[in-house]
XYZ file of N, CA and C in Angstrom:
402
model
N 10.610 -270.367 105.639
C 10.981 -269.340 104.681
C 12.490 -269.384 104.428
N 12.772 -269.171 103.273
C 14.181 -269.246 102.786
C 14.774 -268.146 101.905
N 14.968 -267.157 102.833
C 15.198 -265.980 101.647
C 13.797 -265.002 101.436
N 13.064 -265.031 102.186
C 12.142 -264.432 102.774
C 10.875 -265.305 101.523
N 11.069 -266.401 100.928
C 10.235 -267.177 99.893
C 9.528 -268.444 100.555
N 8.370 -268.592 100.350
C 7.304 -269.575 101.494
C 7.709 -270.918 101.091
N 8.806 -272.028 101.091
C 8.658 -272.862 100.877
C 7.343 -273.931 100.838
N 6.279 -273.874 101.633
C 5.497 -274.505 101.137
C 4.926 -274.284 99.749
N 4.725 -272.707 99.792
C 4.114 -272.762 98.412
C 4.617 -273.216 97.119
N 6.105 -272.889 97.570
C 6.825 -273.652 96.303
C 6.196 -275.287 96.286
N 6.135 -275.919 96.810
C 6.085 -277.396 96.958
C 4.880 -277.636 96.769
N 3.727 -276.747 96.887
C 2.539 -276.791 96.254
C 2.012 -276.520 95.083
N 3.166 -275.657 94.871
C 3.477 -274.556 93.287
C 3.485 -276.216 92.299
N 4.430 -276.972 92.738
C 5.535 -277.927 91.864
C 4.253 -279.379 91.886
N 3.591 -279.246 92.963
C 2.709 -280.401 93.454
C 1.433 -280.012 92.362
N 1.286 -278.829 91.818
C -0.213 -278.062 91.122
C 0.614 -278.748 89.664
N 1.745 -278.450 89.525
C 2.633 -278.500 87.739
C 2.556 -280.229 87.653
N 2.572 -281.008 88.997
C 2.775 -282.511 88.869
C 1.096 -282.606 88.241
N 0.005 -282.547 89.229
C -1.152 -282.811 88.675
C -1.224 -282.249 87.282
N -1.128 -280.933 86.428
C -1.489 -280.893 85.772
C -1.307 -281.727 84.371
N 0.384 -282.018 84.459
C 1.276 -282.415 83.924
C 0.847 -284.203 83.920
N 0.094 -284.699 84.977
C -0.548 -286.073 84.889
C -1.879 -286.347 84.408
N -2.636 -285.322 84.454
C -4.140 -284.784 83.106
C -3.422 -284.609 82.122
N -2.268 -283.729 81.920
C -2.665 -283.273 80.768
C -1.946 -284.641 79.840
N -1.575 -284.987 80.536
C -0.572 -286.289 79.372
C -1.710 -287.719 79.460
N -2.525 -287.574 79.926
C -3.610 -289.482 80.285
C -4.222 -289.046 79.010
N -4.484 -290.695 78.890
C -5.275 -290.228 77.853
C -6.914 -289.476 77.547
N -7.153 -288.944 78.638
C -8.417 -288.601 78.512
C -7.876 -287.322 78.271
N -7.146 -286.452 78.312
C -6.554 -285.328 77.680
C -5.774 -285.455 76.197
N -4.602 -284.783 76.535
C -3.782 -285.282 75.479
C -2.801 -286.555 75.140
N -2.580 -287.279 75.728
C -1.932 -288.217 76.197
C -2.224 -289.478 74.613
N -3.281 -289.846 74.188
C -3.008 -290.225 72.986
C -2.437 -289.599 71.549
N -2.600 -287.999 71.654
C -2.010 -287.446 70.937
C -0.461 -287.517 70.599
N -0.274 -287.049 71.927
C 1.194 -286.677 72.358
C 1.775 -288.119 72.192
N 1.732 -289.182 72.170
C 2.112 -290.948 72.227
C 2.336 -290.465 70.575
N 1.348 -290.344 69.657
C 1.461 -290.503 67.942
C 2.272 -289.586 67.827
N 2.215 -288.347 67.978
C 3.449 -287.332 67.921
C 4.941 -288.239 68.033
N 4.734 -288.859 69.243
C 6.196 -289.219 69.935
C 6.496 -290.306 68.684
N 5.577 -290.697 68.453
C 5.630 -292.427 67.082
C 5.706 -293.771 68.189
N 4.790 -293.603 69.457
C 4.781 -294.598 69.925
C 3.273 -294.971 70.056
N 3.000 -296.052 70.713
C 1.248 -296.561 70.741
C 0.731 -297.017 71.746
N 2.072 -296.703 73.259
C 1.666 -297.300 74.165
C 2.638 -296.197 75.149
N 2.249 -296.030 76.456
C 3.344 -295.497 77.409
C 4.493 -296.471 78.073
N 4.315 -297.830 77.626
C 4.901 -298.954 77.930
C 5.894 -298.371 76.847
N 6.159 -297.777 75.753
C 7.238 -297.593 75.054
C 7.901 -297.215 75.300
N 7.643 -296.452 75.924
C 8.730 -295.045 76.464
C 9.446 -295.456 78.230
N 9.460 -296.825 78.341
C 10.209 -297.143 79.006
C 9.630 -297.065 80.705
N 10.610 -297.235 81.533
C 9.850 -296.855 82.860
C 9.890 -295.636 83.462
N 9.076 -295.017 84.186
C 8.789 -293.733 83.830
C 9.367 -293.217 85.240
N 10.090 -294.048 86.499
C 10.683 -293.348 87.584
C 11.661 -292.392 87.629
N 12.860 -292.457 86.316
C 13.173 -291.455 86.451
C 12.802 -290.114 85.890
N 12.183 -290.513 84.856
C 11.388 -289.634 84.313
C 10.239 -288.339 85.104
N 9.962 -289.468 86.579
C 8.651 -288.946 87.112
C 9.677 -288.511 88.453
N 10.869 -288.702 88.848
C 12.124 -288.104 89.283
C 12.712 -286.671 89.167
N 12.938 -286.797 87.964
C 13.011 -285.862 87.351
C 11.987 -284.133 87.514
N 10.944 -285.099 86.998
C 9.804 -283.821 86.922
C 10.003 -283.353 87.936
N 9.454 -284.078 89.017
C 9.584 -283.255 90.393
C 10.179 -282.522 90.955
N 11.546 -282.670 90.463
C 12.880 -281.766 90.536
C 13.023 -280.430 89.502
N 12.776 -280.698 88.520
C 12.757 -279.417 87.552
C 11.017 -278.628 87.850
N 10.375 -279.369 88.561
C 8.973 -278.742 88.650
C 9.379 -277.821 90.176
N 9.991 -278.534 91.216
C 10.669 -277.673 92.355
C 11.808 -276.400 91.970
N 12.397 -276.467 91.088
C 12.805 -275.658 90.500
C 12.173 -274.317 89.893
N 11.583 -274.671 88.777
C 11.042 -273.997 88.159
C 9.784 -273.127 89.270
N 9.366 -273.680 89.934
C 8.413 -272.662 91.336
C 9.185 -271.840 92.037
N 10.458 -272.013 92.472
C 11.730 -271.858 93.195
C 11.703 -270.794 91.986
N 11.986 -270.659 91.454
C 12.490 -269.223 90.168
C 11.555 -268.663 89.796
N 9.891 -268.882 89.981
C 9.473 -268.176 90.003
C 8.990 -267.159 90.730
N 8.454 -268.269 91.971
C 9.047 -267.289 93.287
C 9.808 -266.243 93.161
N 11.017 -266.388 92.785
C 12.150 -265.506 93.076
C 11.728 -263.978 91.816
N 11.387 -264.549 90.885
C 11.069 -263.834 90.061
C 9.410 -262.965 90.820
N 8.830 -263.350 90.845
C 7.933 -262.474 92.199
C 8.216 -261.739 93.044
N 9.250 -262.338 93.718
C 9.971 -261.315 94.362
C 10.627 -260.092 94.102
N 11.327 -260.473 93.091
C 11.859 -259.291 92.499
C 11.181 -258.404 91.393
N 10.142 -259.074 91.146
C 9.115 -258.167 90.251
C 8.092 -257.151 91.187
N 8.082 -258.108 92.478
C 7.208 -257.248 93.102
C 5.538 -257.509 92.803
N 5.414 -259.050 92.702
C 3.800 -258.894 91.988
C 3.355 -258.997 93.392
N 2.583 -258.054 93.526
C 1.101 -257.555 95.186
C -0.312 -258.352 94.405
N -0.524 -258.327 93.217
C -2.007 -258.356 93.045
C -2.083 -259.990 92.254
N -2.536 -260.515 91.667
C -3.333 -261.507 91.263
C -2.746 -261.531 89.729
N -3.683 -260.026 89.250
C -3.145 -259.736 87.968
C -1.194 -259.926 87.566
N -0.646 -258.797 88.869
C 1.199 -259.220 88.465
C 1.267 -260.605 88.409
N 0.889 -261.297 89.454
C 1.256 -262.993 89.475
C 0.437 -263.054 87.910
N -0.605 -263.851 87.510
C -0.736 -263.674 86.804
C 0.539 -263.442 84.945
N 0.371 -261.883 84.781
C 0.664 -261.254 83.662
C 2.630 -261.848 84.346
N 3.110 -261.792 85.264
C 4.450 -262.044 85.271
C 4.675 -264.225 85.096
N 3.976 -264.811 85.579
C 3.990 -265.894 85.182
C 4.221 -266.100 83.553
N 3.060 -265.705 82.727
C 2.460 -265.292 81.620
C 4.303 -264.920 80.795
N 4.228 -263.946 81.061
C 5.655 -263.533 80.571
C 6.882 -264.542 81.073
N 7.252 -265.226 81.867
C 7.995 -266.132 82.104
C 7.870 -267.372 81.472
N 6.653 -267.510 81.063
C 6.305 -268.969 80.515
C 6.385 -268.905 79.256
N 6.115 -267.733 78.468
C 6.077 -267.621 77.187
C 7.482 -267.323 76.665
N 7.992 -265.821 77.360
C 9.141 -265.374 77.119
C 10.585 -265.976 77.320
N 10.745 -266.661 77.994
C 11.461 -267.503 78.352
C 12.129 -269.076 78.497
N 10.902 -269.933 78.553
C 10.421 -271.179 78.234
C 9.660 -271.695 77.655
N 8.754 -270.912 76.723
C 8.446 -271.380 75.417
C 9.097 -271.285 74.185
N 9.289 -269.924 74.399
C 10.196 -269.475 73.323
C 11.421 -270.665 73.083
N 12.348 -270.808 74.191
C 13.138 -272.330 73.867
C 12.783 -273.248 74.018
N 11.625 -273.782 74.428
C 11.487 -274.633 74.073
C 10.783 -275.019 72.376
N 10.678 -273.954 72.083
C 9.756 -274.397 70.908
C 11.067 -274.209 70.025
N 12.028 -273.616 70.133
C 13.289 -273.748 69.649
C 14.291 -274.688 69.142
N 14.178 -275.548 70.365
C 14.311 -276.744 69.884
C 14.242 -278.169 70.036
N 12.415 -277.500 69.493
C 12.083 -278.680 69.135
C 11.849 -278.577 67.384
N 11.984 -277.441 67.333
C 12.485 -277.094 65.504
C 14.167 -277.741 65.424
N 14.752 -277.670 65.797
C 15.884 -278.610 65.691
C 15.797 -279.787 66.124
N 14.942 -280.013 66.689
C 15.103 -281.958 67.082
C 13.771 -282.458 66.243
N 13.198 -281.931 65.100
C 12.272 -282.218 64.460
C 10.732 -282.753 65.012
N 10.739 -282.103 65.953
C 9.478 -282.334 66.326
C 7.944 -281.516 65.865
N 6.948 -282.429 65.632
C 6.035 -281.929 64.738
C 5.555 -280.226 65.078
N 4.326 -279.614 64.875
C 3.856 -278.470 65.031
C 2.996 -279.094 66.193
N 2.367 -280.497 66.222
C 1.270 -280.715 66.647
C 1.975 -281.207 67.835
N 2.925 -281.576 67.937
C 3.965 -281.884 69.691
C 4.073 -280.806 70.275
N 4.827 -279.747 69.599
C 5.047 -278.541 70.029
C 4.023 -277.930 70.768
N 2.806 -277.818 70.719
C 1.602 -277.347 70.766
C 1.170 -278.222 71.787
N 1.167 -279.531 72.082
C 0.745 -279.809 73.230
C 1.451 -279.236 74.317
N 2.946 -279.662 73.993
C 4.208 -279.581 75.302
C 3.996 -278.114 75.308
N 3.889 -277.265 74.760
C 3.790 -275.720 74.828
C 2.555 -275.232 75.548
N 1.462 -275.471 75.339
C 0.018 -275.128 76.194
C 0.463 -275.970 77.338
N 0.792 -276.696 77.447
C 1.148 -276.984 78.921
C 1.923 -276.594 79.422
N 3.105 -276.296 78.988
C 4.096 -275.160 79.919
C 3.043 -273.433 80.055
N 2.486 -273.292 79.110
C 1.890 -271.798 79.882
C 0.818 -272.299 80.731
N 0.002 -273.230 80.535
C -0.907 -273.469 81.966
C -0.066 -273.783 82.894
N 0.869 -274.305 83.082
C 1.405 -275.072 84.194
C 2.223 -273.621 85.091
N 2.878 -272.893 84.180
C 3.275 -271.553 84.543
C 2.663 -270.778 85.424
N 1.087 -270.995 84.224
C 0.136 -269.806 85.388
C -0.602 -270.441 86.393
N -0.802 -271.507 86.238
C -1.637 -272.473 87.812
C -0.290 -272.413 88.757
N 1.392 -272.528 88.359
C 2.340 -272.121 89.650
C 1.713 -270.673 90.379
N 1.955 -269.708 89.324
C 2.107 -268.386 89.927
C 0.565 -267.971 90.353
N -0.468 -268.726 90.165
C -1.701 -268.902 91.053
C -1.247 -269.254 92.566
N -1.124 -270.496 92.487
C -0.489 -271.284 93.863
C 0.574 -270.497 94.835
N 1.353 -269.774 93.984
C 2.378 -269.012 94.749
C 1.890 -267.768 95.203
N 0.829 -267.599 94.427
C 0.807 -266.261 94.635
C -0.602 -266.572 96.067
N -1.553 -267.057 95.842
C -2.257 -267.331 97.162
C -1.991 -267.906 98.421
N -0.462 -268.625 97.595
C -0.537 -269.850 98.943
C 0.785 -269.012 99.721
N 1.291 -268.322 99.023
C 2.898 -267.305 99.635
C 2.164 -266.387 100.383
């Protein structure tokens, strides 16, 4: 515990956002979509994906890490707070910019919309994980 916050769950929190985040991009999900969006036709385009998959892991440890904290200080006891406070963090906060700008970096409606349903699932399968596994 670090600050009275369950580090494992964080790391399970970030480990739930990795899986989803590897469905939701193959192609048996969205993953051919999201490639035509991008204007590529292969994941070989987009280069090699270590730091990329570096990365995630780090902003996915993060992002559990703040929500946590945000639990904490919200005070969610039940299922529903985890839940409805995830919900509001994912939307209110990190959708909202992100969908921001990706209106300035010209990205389609139909990109937006993948990368966006996956930040609110990925949100609320964290604050699932945190909230059972804390």
């Amino acid at each position: 515990m670090i600050g009275g916050l369950n580090i494992l769950s964080i790391i399970l929190a970030a480990l739930a956002a990795m899986i989803i985040g590897g469905l939701w991009y193959s192609p048996k999900l969205f993953g051919t979509a999201w490639l035509k969006e991008l204007g590529k036709t292969s994941p070989e385009q987009l280069g090699n994906p270590k730091k990329a998959m570096i990365n995630a892991i780090i902003m996915n440890l993060v992002s559990a890490f703040a929500l946590a904290l945000v639990f904490k200080w919200q005070g969610a006891e039940t299922s529903t707070d985890a839940l409805m406070t995830s919900l509001v963090v994912a939307v209110g906060l990190v959708l909202s910019n992100q969908l921001m700008r990706d209106r300035f970096h010209g990205a389609s409606s139909h990109l937006s919309l993948i990368n966006g349903a996956n930040t609110v699932v990925v949100y609320l399968a964290m604050g699932v994980v945190l909230f059972y596994a804390g």
